[in-house]
mmCIF file of C-alpha atoms in Angstrom:
data_model
loop_
_atom_site.group_PDB
_atom_site.id
_atom_site.type_symbol
_atom_site.label_atom_id
_atom_site.label_comp_id
_atom_site.label_asym_id
_atom_site.label_seq_id
_atom_site.Cartn_x
_atom_site.Cartn_y
_atom_site.Cartn_z
ATOM 1 C CA GLU A 1 26.108 63.004 -1.639
ATOM 2 C CA ASP A 2 26.467 59.796 -4.091
ATOM 3 C CA GLU A 3 27.832 59.319 -7.387
ATOM 4 C CA SER A 4 24.997 60.958 -9.366
ATOM 5 C CA GLY A 5 25.035 64.293 -7.165
ATOM 6 C CA ASN A 6 22.272 62.827 -5.157
ATOM 7 C CA VAL A 7 21.615 64.209 -1.720
ATOM 8 C CA THR A 8 20.401 62.053 0.778
ATOM 9 C CA ASP A 9 19.326 63.593 4.485
ATOM 10 C CA VAL A 10 19.188 61.825 7.709
ATOM 11 C CA GLU A 11 17.177 63.115 10.887
ATOM 12 C CA TYR A 12 17.483 61.412 14.081
ATOM 13 C CA ALA A 13 15.584 62.005 17.183
ATOM 14 C CA ASP A 14 19.337 62.074 18.768
ATOM 15 C CA THR A 15 22.878 62.213 18.071
ATOM 16 C CA PRO A 16 23.491 59.046 16.079
ATOM 17 C CA THR A 17 26.698 56.412 17.909
ATOM 18 C CA GLU A 18 29.165 56.107 15.927
ATOM 19 C CA ASP A 19 28.346 52.681 14.748
ATOM 20 C CA GLN A 20 24.616 53.970 13.883
ATOM 21 C CA LEU A 21 26.370 56.749 11.435
ATOM 22 C CA ALA A 22 28.267 53.266 9.979
ATOM 23 C CA GLN A 23 25.249 51.268 9.447
ATOM 24 C CA ILE A 24 23.121 54.497 7.771
ATOM 25 C CA GLN A 25 26.058 54.991 5.602
ATOM 26 C CA VAL A 26 25.911 51.144 4.517
ATOM 27 C CA LEU A 27 22.405 51.885 3.766
ATOM 28 C CA ILE A 28 22.561 54.921 1.500
ATOM 29 C CA ALA A 29 25.466 53.663 -0.139
ATOM 30 C CA SER A 30 23.247 49.788 -1.057
ATOM 31 C CA TRP A 31 19.955 51.428 -1.748
ATOM 32 C CA PRO A 32 20.599 51.900 -5.665
ATOM 33 C CA ALA A 33 21.189 48.439 -5.709
ATOM 34 C CA GLU A 34 18.407 47.504 -3.382
ATOM 35 C CA LYS A 35 16.174 49.529 -5.778
ATOM 36 C CA ILE A 36 17.388 47.737 -9.368
ATOM 37 C CA LYS A 37 16.721 44.207 -6.977
ATOM 38 C CA LEU A 38 13.089 45.381 -6.166
ATOM 39 C CA GLU A 39 12.101 46.237 -9.489
ATOM 40 C CA GLN A 40 13.002 43.099 -11.081
ATOM 41 C CA LEU A 41 11.102 41.403 -8.529
ATOM 42 C CA ALA A 42 8.206 43.250 -9.091
ATOM 43 C CA GLN A 43 8.815 42.816 -13.439
ATOM 44 C CA LEU A 44 9.486 39.331 -12.621
ATOM 45 C CA ASP A 45 6.060 39.263 -10.516
ATOM 46 C CA LYS A 46 4.072 40.297 -13.149
ATOM 47 C CA GLU A 47 5.633 38.692 -15.370
ATOM 48 C CA TRP A 48 4.473 35.343 -13.166
ATOM 49 C CA ALA A 49 1.759 36.282 -13.016
ATOM 50 C CA GLU A 50 0.752 36.727 -16.970
ATOM 51 C CA THR A 51 2.009 33.453 -16.738
ATOM 52 C CA LEU A 52 -0.795 31.897 -14.604
ATOM 53 C CA LYS A 53 -3.459 34.262 -16.383
ATOM 54 C CA ALA A 54 -2.424 32.960 -19.971
ATOM 55 C CA GLY A 55 -2.827 29.576 -18.960
ATOM 56 C CA TRP A 56 -1.718 26.128 -19.975
ATOM 57 C CA GLU A 57 -2.286 24.605 -23.126
ATOM 58 C CA THR A 58 -4.062 20.954 -23.152
ATOM 59 C CA GLN A 59 -2.444 18.285 -25.868
ATOM 60 C CA TYR A 60 -5.930 18.702 -26.858
ATOM 61 C CA GLY A 61 -5.921 22.675 -27.472
ATOM 62 C CA TRP A 62 -7.972 24.310 -24.942
ATOM 63 C CA LYS A 63 -6.633 25.227 -21.300
ATOM 64 C CA LEU A 64 -6.588 24.644 -18.160
ATOM 65 C CA GLY A 65 -5.588 27.532 -15.323
ATOM 66 C CA LEU A 66 -2.471 27.661 -13.483
ATOM 67 C CA GLU A 67 -3.747 30.109 -10.824
ATOM 68 C CA ILE A 68 -4.165 27.813 -6.778
ATOM 69 C CA ALA A 69 -7.780 28.003 -7.079
ATOM 70 C CA ASP A 70 -7.604 25.778 -10.160
ATOM 71 C CA VAL A 71 -5.523 23.706 -8.989
ATOM 72 C CA THR A 72 -7.437 22.917 -6.316
ATOM 73 C CA LEU A 73 -10.743 22.953 -8.033
ATOM 74 C CA LEU A 74 -8.629 20.084 -10.951
ATOM 75 C CA THR A 75 -7.420 18.305 -7.931
ATOM 76 C CA GLY A 76 -10.825 17.905 -7.056
ATOM 77 C CA ALA A 77 -12.481 16.710 -10.135
ATOM 78 C CA TYR A 78 -9.614 14.132 -10.342
ATOM 79 C CA THR A 79 -9.954 12.768 -6.689
ATOM 80 C CA LEU A 80 -14.021 12.671 -8.101
ATOM 81 C CA ALA A 81 -13.230 10.804 -11.021
ATOM 82 C CA LYS A 82 -11.238 8.244 -9.203
ATOM 83 C CA GLU A 83 -13.815 7.614 -7.242
ATOM 84 C CA ALA A 84 -16.574 7.367 -10.356
ATOM 85 C CA ALA A 85 -14.113 5.143 -11.887
ATOM 86 C CA THR A 86 -14.339 2.768 -8.576
ATOM 87 C CA LEU A 87 -17.598 2.642 -8.570
ATOM 88 C CA ASN A 88 -18.071 2.808 -12.469
ATOM 89 C CA LEU A 89 -20.066 5.968 -12.693
ATOM 90 C CA PRO A 90 -19.151 8.475 -14.915
ATOM 91 C CA LEU A 91 -16.306 10.835 -14.668
ATOM 92 C CA PRO A 92 -17.034 14.158 -13.730
ATOM 93 C CA GLU A 93 -16.218 17.407 -16.358
ATOM 94 C CA ILE A 94 -12.966 19.502 -16.249
ATOM 95 C CA ILE A 95 -14.001 23.229 -17.344
ATOM 96 C CA ASP A 96 -11.552 25.024 -19.527
ATOM 97 C CA THR A 97 -10.554 28.483 -19.048
ATOM 98 C CA ALA A 98 -13.313 29.015 -21.795
ATOM 99 C CA GLY A 99 -15.743 27.626 -19.563
ATOM 100 C CA VAL A 100 -16.192 24.932 -21.939
ATOM 101 C CA PRO A 101 -16.626 21.379 -20.410
ATOM 102 C CA HIS A 102 -14.611 18.103 -20.986
ATOM 103 C CA THR A 103 -15.271 14.629 -20.176
ATOM 104 C CA PHE A 104 -12.598 12.157 -20.576
ATOM 105 C CA ASN A 105 -13.829 8.537 -21.660
ATOM 106 C CA SER A 106 -11.320 6.617 -18.922
ATOM 107 C CA ILE A 107 -9.815 7.628 -16.071
ATOM 108 C CA GLN A 108 -6.729 6.521 -17.864
ATOM 109 C CA GLU A 109 -7.040 9.841 -20.097
ATOM 110 C CA PHE A 110 -7.885 11.827 -17.086
ATOM 111 C CA THR A 111 -4.529 11.054 -14.885
ATOM 112 C CA ALA A 112 -2.335 11.231 -18.278
ATOM 113 C CA LEU A 113 -3.711 14.805 -18.283
ATOM 114 C CA MET A 114 -3.276 15.056 -14.768
ATOM 115 C CA LEU A 115 0.393 14.125 -14.903
ATOM 116 C CA GLN A 116 1.217 16.123 -17.841
ATOM 117 C CA TYR A 117 -0.406 19.275 -16.365
ATOM 118 C CA GLY A 118 1.632 18.523 -12.645
ATOM 119 C CA GLN A 119 4.480 18.604 -14.553
ATOM 120 C CA ALA A 120 3.689 21.178 -16.334
ATOM 121 C CA ARG A 121 2.850 23.521 -13.332
ATOM 122 C CA ALA A 122 5.759 22.220 -11.134
ATOM 123 C CA ALA A 123 8.166 23.168 -14.247
ATOM 124 C CA LEU A 124 6.516 26.868 -14.154
ATOM 125 C CA SER A 125 7.005 27.315 -10.323
ATOM 126 C CA ALA A 126 10.360 25.903 -10.880
ATOM 127 C CA GLN A 127 11.744 28.222 -13.471
ATOM 128 C CA TYR A 128 10.005 31.469 -11.556
ATOM 129 C CA ALA A 129 11.933 30.208 -8.403
ATOM 130 C CA ALA A 130 14.530 29.784 -10.063
ATOM 131 C CA ASN A 131 14.259 33.464 -11.584
ATOM 132 C CA LYS A 132 13.646 34.972 -8.250
ATOM 133 C CA ALA A 133 16.104 33.234 -6.824
ATOM 134 C CA ALA A 134 18.821 34.679 -8.932
ATOM 135 C CA ILE A 135 18.052 38.018 -8.240
ATOM 136 C CA GLY A 136 18.162 37.854 -4.688
#
């Protein structure tokens, strides 16, 4: 019985050793703290999912996605843009979270956006990781 009056029954297939009894007592005693930790991690993951879903607002006022697939697509578009710029071809469009295509006049503009996007995504990921580490 814990301090709240909750009773935990443990059934053993065989008679437990003293060491096994000690181990189960440690697990039972630590369960409330472990439960809180799991609840905090679940809440953090929910908040992270909401952050990713919200996207990142560019300096132009439109949003880019933050999911791994979004990062991959944007990186691919940037790679193509660099090749297009080298060949003096039009730069590819990127599509915002509302489905609206956007083009850049120069690879320098595209590069600036990519640097801002990368810094923002990295900062969000670092904060998420720090929060997760703080929970344990």
